[in-house]
XYZ file of C-alpha atoms in Angstrom:
700
model
C 66.242 86.531 67.493
C 67.813 83.325 65.886
C 70.231 81.153 67.489
C 73.090 82.990 65.699
C 72.011 86.282 66.950
C 71.710 85.151 70.446
C 75.117 83.504 69.864
C 76.875 86.766 68.663
C 75.008 88.711 71.448
C 76.485 86.512 73.997
C 79.878 86.801 72.612
C 79.979 90.571 72.477
C 78.852 90.533 76.026
C 81.511 88.551 77.235
C 84.042 90.532 75.589
C 82.665 93.735 76.901
C 82.646 92.406 80.345
C 86.434 91.181 80.026
C 87.089 94.440 78.981
C 85.380 96.116 81.703
C 86.983 93.881 84.363
C 90.624 94.637 82.965
C 89.772 98.403 82.868
C 88.413 98.292 86.264
C 87.437 101.668 87.790
C 89.602 103.617 85.406
C 87.252 102.534 82.480
C 85.570 105.604 80.603
C 82.280 106.542 82.444
C 80.195 106.341 79.438
C 81.337 102.681 78.560
C 81.046 101.767 82.153
C 77.459 103.110 82.245
C 76.325 101.134 79.148
C 78.026 97.915 80.420
C 76.464 98.140 83.794
C 72.983 98.997 82.199
C 73.428 95.989 79.792
C 74.462 93.680 82.759
C 71.463 94.702 84.720
C 68.943 94.180 81.872
C 70.685 90.991 81.131
C 70.417 89.830 84.980
C 66.752 90.896 85.117
C 65.856 88.974 81.770
C 67.600 86.078 83.288
C 65.712 86.451 86.616
C 62.337 86.560 85.187
C 63.411 83.677 82.770
C 64.437 81.696 85.884
C 61.398 82.745 87.630
C 58.948 81.718 85.076
C 60.852 78.343 84.719
C 60.797 77.576 88.378
C 57.144 78.797 88.809
C 55.922 76.597 85.918
C 57.734 73.685 87.138
C 56.284 74.110 90.407
C 52.599 74.511 89.201
C 53.109 71.288 87.083
C 54.559 69.555 90.327
C 51.498 71.028 92.207
C 49.093 69.669 89.661
C 50.718 66.153 89.324
C 50.731 65.833 93.331
C 47.264 66.924 93.520
C 46.333 64.239 90.899
C 48.129 61.498 92.455
C 46.990 62.359 96.111
C 43.292 62.008 95.120
C 42.827 59.102 92.981
C 39.394 58.254 91.675
C 38.528 55.450 94.086
C 35.538 54.595 96.247
C 34.852 54.575 99.966
C 35.756 50.765 100.162
C 39.163 49.949 101.395
C 41.204 47.566 99.623
C 44.702 46.579 99.416
C 47.226 49.250 99.684
C 46.417 52.877 100.405
C 43.300 54.393 99.153
C 41.662 57.901 99.497
C 38.158 58.608 101.048
C 37.254 61.390 98.917
C 33.305 61.672 99.592
C 32.210 62.974 103.003
C 28.663 63.974 104.514
C 29.490 67.371 106.017
C 27.658 69.071 108.754
C 28.922 72.305 110.463
C 28.185 71.912 114.210
C 30.118 72.419 117.444
C 28.571 69.351 119.072
C 30.598 66.646 120.923
C 29.314 63.994 118.720
C 28.222 63.723 114.987
C 24.601 65.722 114.908
C 22.236 62.811 113.778
C 19.743 64.218 111.526
C 21.312 67.568 111.130
C 21.119 69.255 107.589
C 24.454 68.755 105.963
C 25.689 68.005 102.438
C 27.871 65.939 100.594
C 31.253 67.245 99.638
C 34.403 66.107 97.776
C 37.736 66.295 99.683
C 39.924 68.568 100.162
C 37.400 70.826 101.669
C 38.726 74.480 102.018
C 36.347 76.208 104.314
C 37.289 79.677 102.634
C 35.420 78.594 99.410
C 32.725 75.889 100.925
C 32.167 77.374 104.438
C 32.802 81.240 103.991
C 33.538 82.819 107.444
C 32.703 79.697 109.487
C 34.271 79.463 112.701
C 34.210 76.424 115.238
C 33.724 72.793 114.147
C 32.699 70.639 111.241
C 31.693 66.985 111.218
C 32.864 64.792 108.563
C 31.194 61.275 107.994
C 32.725 58.344 105.975
C 31.276 54.846 105.376
C 33.694 51.883 105.723
C 32.201 48.674 104.690
C 35.265 46.409 104.640
C 36.518 45.220 108.317
C 39.681 43.397 109.358
C 39.298 40.239 111.126
C 39.282 39.885 114.875
C 42.948 38.975 116.297
C 44.532 40.308 113.470
C 48.063 40.979 113.629
C 50.042 44.102 112.972
C 50.346 43.294 109.285
C 46.646 43.265 108.810
C 45.715 46.304 111.119
C 44.064 49.272 109.409
C 44.782 52.886 109.967
C 43.646 56.201 108.390
C 45.743 59.151 107.420
C 44.748 62.915 107.500
C 47.209 64.927 105.667
C 46.112 68.157 107.009
C 43.407 69.162 109.204
C 43.355 72.706 110.097
C 43.689 73.334 112.953
C 42.874 70.527 114.901
C 40.984 67.155 114.556
C 39.212 64.684 116.485
C 38.368 60.887 115.266
C 35.544 58.885 116.033
C 34.759 55.339 114.792
C 31.249 53.757 115.200
C 30.800 56.395 118.014
C 33.797 55.743 120.002
C 36.485 58.523 120.374
C 39.843 57.258 118.912
C 42.037 60.170 118.496
C 42.241 63.929 119.545
C 44.920 66.148 118.201
C 44.924 68.531 121.155
C 42.723 71.204 122.601
C 39.352 71.165 120.850
C 38.018 74.366 122.640
C 39.041 78.166 121.492
C 42.068 78.651 121.432
C 42.367 75.634 119.270
C 45.711 73.327 118.855
C 47.415 74.323 115.691
C 48.353 71.346 113.578
C 47.951 72.935 110.325
C 51.299 72.008 109.361
C 51.061 68.322 110.716
C 49.424 65.177 109.453
C 47.709 62.514 111.584
C 47.695 58.799 111.813
C 44.869 57.077 113.658
C 45.186 53.276 114.093
C 41.984 51.481 113.710
C 41.318 48.827 116.505
C 40.106 45.612 115.043
C 37.508 45.266 118.306
C 35.570 48.489 117.245
C 35.286 47.337 113.361
C 32.108 45.741 112.320
C 31.684 43.461 109.381
C 29.753 46.001 107.459
C 28.569 49.574 108.014
C 31.284 51.205 109.906
C 31.043 54.817 110.292
C 34.205 57.044 110.672
C 33.414 60.706 111.894
C 36.145 63.465 112.069
C 35.438 66.641 113.718
C 37.648 69.499 112.565
C 38.088 72.783 114.411
C 39.401 76.025 113.154
C 39.269 79.602 112.100
C 37.940 81.196 109.067
C 40.316 82.719 106.405
C 39.387 86.401 107.647
C 40.805 85.779 110.874
C 44.271 84.495 110.284
C 47.251 85.998 108.524
C 47.938 83.150 105.853
C 45.796 80.981 103.817
C 47.728 78.009 105.172
C 46.472 78.484 108.712
C 42.815 78.811 107.528
C 40.135 75.906 108.398
C 39.985 73.092 106.076
C 40.365 69.393 105.695
C 43.000 67.676 103.150
C 42.672 64.337 102.020
C 41.821 61.046 104.166
C 43.407 57.814 103.412
C 42.866 54.556 104.579
C 45.309 51.523 104.159
C 47.542 48.958 106.178
C 49.318 50.496 109.294
C 52.673 50.152 107.956
C 51.918 51.953 104.579
C 50.248 54.566 106.395
C 53.083 55.138 108.647
C 55.593 55.430 105.741
C 53.349 57.778 104.198
C 52.928 59.915 107.075
C 56.635 60.053 107.864
C 57.589 60.959 104.454
C 55.059 63.863 104.541
C 55.904 64.811 107.984
C 59.722 65.071 106.878
C 58.987 67.221 104.146
C 56.250 69.680 105.797
C 57.525 69.865 109.396
C 60.959 68.188 110.136
C 63.126 69.334 107.160
C 61.648 73.207 107.779
C 62.688 72.592 111.580
C 66.057 71.395 110.914
C 66.512 74.225 108.374
C 65.285 76.693 111.049
C 67.683 75.380 113.363
C 70.689 75.637 111.099
C 69.596 79.077 110.010
C 69.441 80.075 113.948
C 72.961 78.919 114.351
C 73.823 80.856 111.381
C 72.230 83.858 112.435
C 73.993 83.853 115.821
C 77.206 83.448 114.279
C 76.797 86.357 111.912
C 75.439 88.525 114.635
C 78.656 87.567 116.555
C 80.842 88.476 113.710
C 78.952 91.693 113.211
C 79.294 92.841 116.893
C 83.095 92.003 116.581
C 83.779 93.515 113.247
C 81.187 96.259 113.253
C 79.693 95.152 109.745
C 76.391 96.141 109.374
C 75.313 93.690 106.386
C 76.251 90.745 108.737
C 74.018 92.340 111.598
C 70.912 92.441 109.076
C 71.765 89.096 107.813
C 71.774 87.580 111.378
C 68.592 89.102 112.488
C 67.075 87.826 109.248
C 68.075 84.437 109.447
C 67.318 84.449 113.104
C 63.954 85.853 112.643
C 63.268 83.337 110.191
C 64.039 80.494 112.218
C 61.860 82.043 115.075
C 59.063 82.025 112.431
C 59.643 78.388 111.774
C 59.087 77.804 115.559
C 55.261 77.673 114.822
C 55.849 74.151 113.372
C 56.521 72.957 116.878
C 54.635 75.214 118.883
C 51.052 73.738 118.757
C 49.376 74.393 122.106
C 49.379 78.169 122.455
C 47.267 79.620 125.447
C 46.971 82.801 123.594
C 43.673 83.999 121.735
C 43.845 83.306 118.022
C 43.649 87.080 117.025
C 46.940 87.867 119.141
C 48.945 84.892 117.668
C 47.811 85.855 114.129
C 48.809 89.595 114.724
C 52.046 88.305 116.187
C 52.837 86.231 113.211
C 51.736 89.055 110.667
C 54.014 91.613 112.480
C 56.881 89.408 112.046
C 56.764 89.862 108.148
C 57.647 93.612 108.488
C 61.104 93.234 110.217
C 61.958 90.004 108.271
C 61.493 92.139 105.092
C 63.252 95.219 106.623
C 66.266 93.074 107.695
C 66.332 91.655 104.131
C 66.339 94.873 102.135
C 68.687 96.597 104.716
C 71.114 93.494 104.151
C 71.044 93.892 100.383
C 71.718 97.542 100.711
C 74.408 97.590 103.017
C 75.988 94.637 101.026
C 75.947 96.176 97.748
C 77.859 99.129 99.211
C 78.117 101.417 96.271
C 76.202 104.646 96.136
C 74.227 104.651 92.513
C 74.374 108.608 92.051
C 72.258 110.035 90.860
C 69.906 107.056 90.459
C 69.573 107.068 94.409
C 70.659 109.942 96.421
C 71.601 109.840 100.053
C 68.567 111.485 100.980
C 66.356 108.882 99.152
C 68.558 106.035 100.800
C 67.793 107.557 104.238
C 63.894 107.626 103.562
C 63.776 104.130 102.146
C 65.658 102.666 105.332
C 63.157 104.945 107.490
C 60.262 103.533 105.717
C 61.389 100.103 106.430
C 61.276 100.694 109.976
C 58.179 102.883 110.122
C 56.183 99.875 108.419
C 56.837 97.580 111.253
C 54.548 100.025 113.388
C 52.112 100.555 110.286
C 51.643 96.618 110.107
C 49.925 96.012 113.557
C 48.406 99.553 113.301
C 46.749 98.561 110.054
C 45.482 95.208 111.593
C 43.961 96.952 114.628
C 42.291 99.516 112.384
C 40.617 96.989 110.130
C 39.839 94.984 113.211
C 40.599 91.151 114.281
C 37.932 89.912 111.899
C 39.751 90.956 109.034
C 43.210 90.190 109.484
C 43.849 88.462 106.235
C 42.556 91.366 104.308
C 45.208 93.663 106.092
C 47.952 91.541 105.475
C 46.946 90.925 102.157
C 47.531 94.474 101.457
C 50.943 94.355 102.599
C 52.088 91.312 100.857
C 52.440 92.951 97.489
C 54.254 95.652 99.173
C 56.833 93.267 101.034
C 57.342 91.628 97.520
C 58.017 94.871 95.588
C 60.585 95.883 98.285
C 62.452 92.715 98.230
C 62.512 92.821 94.326
C 63.590 96.608 94.257
C 66.427 95.890 96.959
C 67.732 92.905 94.586
C 67.509 95.235 91.647
C 69.437 97.730 93.586
C 72.356 95.161 94.463
C 72.363 93.936 90.649
C 72.953 97.585 89.544
C 75.613 98.159 92.217
C 77.323 94.824 91.609
C 77.196 95.256 87.835
C 78.715 98.971 88.196
C 81.592 97.493 90.520
C 81.930 94.172 88.502
C 81.689 92.162 91.762
C 81.464 88.341 91.647
C 77.906 88.180 93.515
C 76.207 89.596 90.361
C 75.304 86.292 88.805
C 74.574 84.499 92.225
C 72.124 87.431 92.955
C 70.621 87.073 89.607
C 69.807 83.343 90.248
C 68.537 84.220 93.712
C 66.313 86.973 92.334
C 64.877 84.558 89.877
C 64.230 81.930 92.491
C 62.784 84.700 94.986
C 60.579 86.033 92.162
C 59.252 82.637 91.387
C 58.738 81.806 95.234
C 57.063 85.188 95.827
C 54.688 84.705 92.739
C 53.772 81.511 93.934
C 52.909 82.567 97.534
C 51.040 85.645 96.437
C 48.969 83.513 93.993
C 48.161 80.848 96.668
C 47.437 83.447 99.050
C 44.900 85.044 96.851
C 43.416 82.106 96.060
C 44.660 81.676 92.433
C 46.515 78.381 92.652
C 46.402 75.381 95.280
C 49.287 73.986 96.751
C 49.571 70.297 98.042
C 51.075 69.458 101.543
C 54.741 70.584 100.890
C 54.809 74.133 101.025
C 57.823 75.391 98.849
C 58.616 78.411 100.912
C 59.492 76.504 103.902
C 62.384 74.822 102.342
C 63.415 77.009 99.198
C 63.849 80.215 101.368
C 66.342 78.567 103.940
C 68.212 77.141 101.045
C 68.928 80.569 99.598
C 69.867 81.742 102.868
C 72.277 79.043 103.184
C 73.794 80.143 99.684
C 73.795 83.531 100.648
C 75.648 82.647 103.920
C 78.178 80.363 102.207
C 78.976 83.162 99.921
C 79.570 85.632 103.014
C 81.598 83.183 104.805
C 83.923 82.938 101.505
C 84.014 86.668 101.156
C 84.806 87.134 104.889
C 87.436 84.351 104.917
C 89.001 85.921 101.976
C 89.132 89.472 103.801
C 90.255 87.967 106.875
C 93.185 86.313 104.948
C 93.813 89.498 103.264
C 93.815 91.414 106.502
C 96.280 88.786 108.057
C 98.403 89.469 105.185
C 98.229 93.148 105.415
C 98.785 93.184 109.214
C 101.839 90.741 108.564
C 103.159 93.377 106.090
C 102.217 96.040 108.314
C 104.172 94.632 111.295
C 107.216 93.941 108.958
C 107.152 97.656 108.074
C 106.863 98.829 111.430
C 109.614 96.873 112.365
C 111.752 98.035 109.457
C 110.580 101.912 110.503
C 111.479 101.018 114.036
C 114.804 100.005 113.282
C 115.280 102.869 110.947
C 114.312 105.145 113.575
C 116.470 103.672 116.339
C 119.668 103.942 113.630
C 118.708 107.582 113.015
C 118.277 108.451 116.470
C 121.817 106.777 117.323
C 123.301 108.433 114.551
C 121.669 111.804 115.794
C 122.968 111.042 119.401
C 126.393 110.257 118.359
C 126.410 113.397 115.841
C 125.292 115.299 118.953
C 127.965 113.983 121.154
C 130.599 114.702 118.327
C 129.230 117.999 118.103
C 129.502 118.747 121.688
C 133.119 117.096 121.487
C 133.865 119.159 118.606
C 132.946 122.378 120.361
C 134.920 121.257 123.546
C 138.036 120.546 121.336
C 137.591 124.027 119.509
C 137.570 125.580 123.053
C 140.650 123.580 124.197
C 142.421 124.423 120.930
C 141.750 128.142 121.399
C 142.935 128.112 124.964
C 146.152 126.383 123.880
C 146.624 129.011 121.069
C 145.870 132.065 123.050
C 147.650 131.053 126.347
C 150.150 128.510 126.023
C 150.924 129.520 122.326
C 151.494 133.335 123.509
C 153.671 132.155 126.096
C 155.812 129.777 124.132
C 156.131 132.447 121.539
C 157.289 134.899 124.445
C 159.843 132.517 125.264
C 161.089 131.812 121.850
C 161.704 135.613 121.168
C 162.984 136.718 124.779
C 165.302 133.798 125.806
C 169.013 134.265 125.536
C 169.620 130.654 125.850
C 169.567 128.938 122.381
C 168.774 125.504 123.902
C 165.632 126.859 125.678
C 164.693 128.990 122.618
C 164.916 125.634 120.238
C 162.845 123.365 122.723
C 160.270 126.261 123.014
C 159.936 126.429 119.354
C 159.640 122.888 119.035
C 157.043 122.800 121.693
C 155.287 125.766 119.816
C 155.372 123.538 116.597
C 153.937 120.510 118.590
C 151.280 122.721 120.192
C 150.293 124.205 116.656
C 149.858 120.390 115.277
C 147.775 119.527 118.170
C 145.712 122.576 117.918
C 145.246 121.827 114.132
C 144.190 118.321 115.192
C 141.689 119.749 117.612
C 140.150 122.248 115.183
C 139.447 119.333 112.669
C 140.031 121.245 109.540
C 140.731 119.017 106.528
C 143.509 119.929 103.949
C 144.427 118.615 100.451
C 147.065 115.774 100.417
C 149.496 117.867 97.996
C 149.572 120.415 100.768
C 150.100 117.922 103.579
C 152.997 116.538 101.177
C 154.516 119.743 100.797
C 154.344 120.380 104.496
C 155.832 116.955 105.430
C 158.794 117.682 102.735
C 159.611 121.001 104.110
C 160.026 119.728 107.593
C 161.647 116.415 106.997
C 164.214 118.004 104.665
C 164.977 120.805 107.104
C 165.564 118.466 110.034
C 167.606 116.123 107.964
C 169.880 118.768 106.778
C 170.261 120.315 109.972
C 171.709 117.057 111.290
C 173.819 116.848 108.320
C 172.014 113.954 106.272
C 171.257 114.347 102.723
C 167.533 113.811 101.866
C 166.105 112.889 98.592
C 162.125 113.616 98.378
C 160.307 111.739 95.802
C 156.758 113.364 95.094
C 154.296 111.909 92.464
C 154.149 113.864 89.189
C 150.568 114.792 89.185
C 149.157 117.324 91.842
C 146.989 115.163 94.207
C 143.706 116.856 95.237
C 142.602 114.254 97.421
C 141.258 115.502 100.993
C 142.921 114.413 104.034
C 141.265 114.577 107.525
C 142.882 116.669 110.131
C 143.321 113.621 112.469
C 145.226 111.704 109.731
C 147.269 114.533 109.068
C 148.388 115.099 112.509
C 149.092 111.314 113.164
C 151.099 111.072 109.885
C 152.998 114.033 111.031
C 153.941 112.481 114.230
C 154.941 109.180 112.412
C 157.202 111.231 110.220
C 158.728 112.854 112.902
C 159.422 109.772 114.941
C 161.056 108.054 111.730
C 163.297 111.080 111.131
C 164.192 111.247 114.901
C 164.966 107.582 114.746
C 167.238 107.993 111.676
C 168.896 111.193 113.244
C 169.666 109.564 116.658
C 170.053 105.882 115.934
C 170.911 105.056 112.180
C 174.051 106.628 111.699
C 173.001 107.357 107.954
C 174.330 109.920 105.520
C 171.684 109.613 103.154
C 167.831 109.011 103.157
C 165.280 108.533 100.445
C 161.505 109.568 101.087
C 159.193 108.542 98.445
C 155.335 109.150 98.165
C 153.002 107.107 96.161
C 149.134 107.469 95.793
C 146.840 104.374 94.612
C 143.595 106.011 93.638
C 142.191 102.528 92.724
C 142.808 101.402 96.115
C 142.097 104.816 97.847
C 145.272 104.885 99.823
C 148.739 106.642 99.931
C 152.229 104.935 100.894
C 155.224 106.823 102.394
C 158.657 105.115 102.416
C 161.390 106.241 104.312
C 164.738 104.469 103.605
C 168.118 105.074 105.000
C 171.543 103.644 104.466
C 172.441 103.473 108.184
C 173.707 100.501 110.234
C 170.416 98.994 110.506
C 168.908 97.434 113.421
C 171.003 94.560 115.082
C 169.938 90.754 115.074
C 170.047 90.987 118.964
C 167.567 93.837 118.737
C 165.357 92.646 115.932
C 162.959 90.630 117.717
C 162.736 93.554 120.418
C 162.057 96.320 117.712
C 158.404 96.579 119.061
C 159.456 97.092 122.701
C 160.711 100.741 122.214
C 158.340 103.516 122.530
C 159.160 105.041 119.120
C 158.305 101.778 116.934
C 155.296 101.005 119.220
C 153.600 104.473 118.885
C 154.524 104.600 115.078
C 152.778 101.270 114.514
C 149.738 102.100 117.094
C 149.316 105.715 115.141
C 148.992 103.880 111.702
C 146.569 101.144 113.445
C 144.246 103.893 114.559
C 144.095 105.339 111.137
C 143.195 101.870 109.518
C 146.645 101.558 108.187
C 149.858 99.778 109.034
C 153.461 100.719 109.233
C 155.927 97.997 108.531
C 159.615 97.923 109.256
C 162.338 96.349 107.221
C 166.058 96.344 108.472
C 169.060 94.376 108.924
C 172.427 94.929 109.860
C 174.509 96.664 107.247
C 171.685 97.258 104.838
C 169.800 100.034 106.642
C 166.284 100.454 107.552
C 163.055 100.857 105.540
C 159.780 102.162 107.196
C 156.669 101.486 104.987
C 153.635 103.452 106.099
C 150.356 102.925 104.186
C 147.179 104.793 105.343
C 143.733 105.069 103.417
C 142.561 108.169 101.625
C 139.149 109.535 102.633
C 137.583 110.340 99.511
C 134.326 109.442 99.851
C 134.152 110.948 103.275
C 135.079 114.287 102.167
C 132.653 114.465 99.234
C 129.417 114.215 101.255
C 127.769 117.727 101.778
C 128.635 118.768 105.700
C 124.916 119.640 106.047
C 123.504 115.923 105.620
C 123.786 113.709 108.658
C 124.633 110.380 107.044
C 126.544 107.283 108.649
C 129.683 108.368 106.623
C 129.527 111.879 107.951
C 129.094 110.190 111.589
C 132.261 108.339 110.895
C 134.037 111.355 109.258
C 132.931 113.531 112.650
C 134.160 110.636 114.819
C 137.448 110.726 113.030
C 138.065 114.320 114.110
């Protein structure tokens, strides 16, 4: 494909990705499936391309490192650091180099699996050193040898004297396969010419170990100034052991933290990630544990057994973190079978090794290495499918990780099967922890966002709970008040019924049977007052026009009986506004008190009563004006001291209105009563319990 073709394809892919993200889960199924498949193949292609690039780069570095570590120099030691490449090799377990034994000359590095198949025990390597350092030399002129790798342990002799022993030289041997050795050459033991350097290396054959890194062998041996050798050894130690140990410690802390979060939050993927990182850190502990009292077979089987649970945790983590079920690609039954197989293989690995025998451990593990690699790649592929389907941001991160993992697994398998040779720095020891760290950072980022979202949701939930609680309390109070009013209403109706049936009947009997006019009049007035009270107790509302008609009939009748002319001015329109019974009763009593004051105290001959209704302000006004003598100045400041005026103003205040009195000697008296209408109250349906209904019920 040409450059423009690639550019066009990438542009179309970005457009489809953006469209799918905007559509989300509501996108059409066929379109979503197409984009997901395209994403998957895109990620697979990128992963394989990245894997090839990383693998090829590592192989080039490997070849260059091998070339630089074995320069074409002889056995003489000159200025700087030089390699001892040629050695006389004699397989023997003797305590000293076996003089006269059959041997052969080999070029280092010496890999036992190739040059000494199935050899177990010790092998002697003899080097000739012809140059010596002067006696009494300083630290700057001291010479030392550097052994890059002697698996699994080494013993150094100079001119027949033992200079260095790395650890236990008897079975089980000390394990220094991941460490280098620095041995100082004392000037007192060096000769002018003909120095002999003997190395005894002990180890196990490839068939008895679980990985090629722990098979017997000797890498390069270098000679140089002590300072240069120490610098070289420190660099090598850092990349081969120290860095792996530090990363293992970091992974252990991360794993324990992930396990703690998984236990608190009940998150399976965090549990598996914590187990994976903790298990990897335990696996790197072999860099520090060199003196193990256990037999070699037990140690190698234990190391091999760790591969299965690590792979199982890795695949389980990817499956749990993917989340989505890819029906019908992977059904629930198949998912259960996959997880069951991951744990069954933890038992099959040691059974396979026991069945093959401890002399064929590497063969048994080599059968499982490709299976483990396929399982890891399949788990990552499943995650890519799920992430592409759900448009998760981890899609591209996992694509990169897949490429690196494929490259590392390819190099590891190629090395284990002997297809390539690696130098002292093993890529798996620090590449995999870096990948774990990248995944851990992403998990912490996701967890932080989820925690922030949970805190926001919690705050919203608490606010909502407060609002709902306040609403429930208000509703409860309203219901309680309404219930109390209903009980009070029921009691008022009972009292009104008793008054009407008992007291009303007796007063009516007095009115019709009494021969005394005054008693009959008083009984009739008491009967009217009782009927008014009963109307207030029953709580039945009425229309304002009807109330004005009743008030007009009563006021005009009373004033005519007293010989006072009355002029009643009503609004022209028929007012259909509702009026509560309480307002009707209290207004009636205010009007009666005002009329009584006119009759008893004013001496007026003419009274004007006008009624006005203001629909905009929702109130009505009653004005009673007479032409009497008015209130004297001496009594003007004491108008409120009488019970009549006080009761009128008090009743008006109870109705949220006001009663104003304007009077002066010789100018008559004006009483202005302003009361609010109850339009909104009476328009609510009586079956719905609202705050305004509660106010209305309370007003009864």
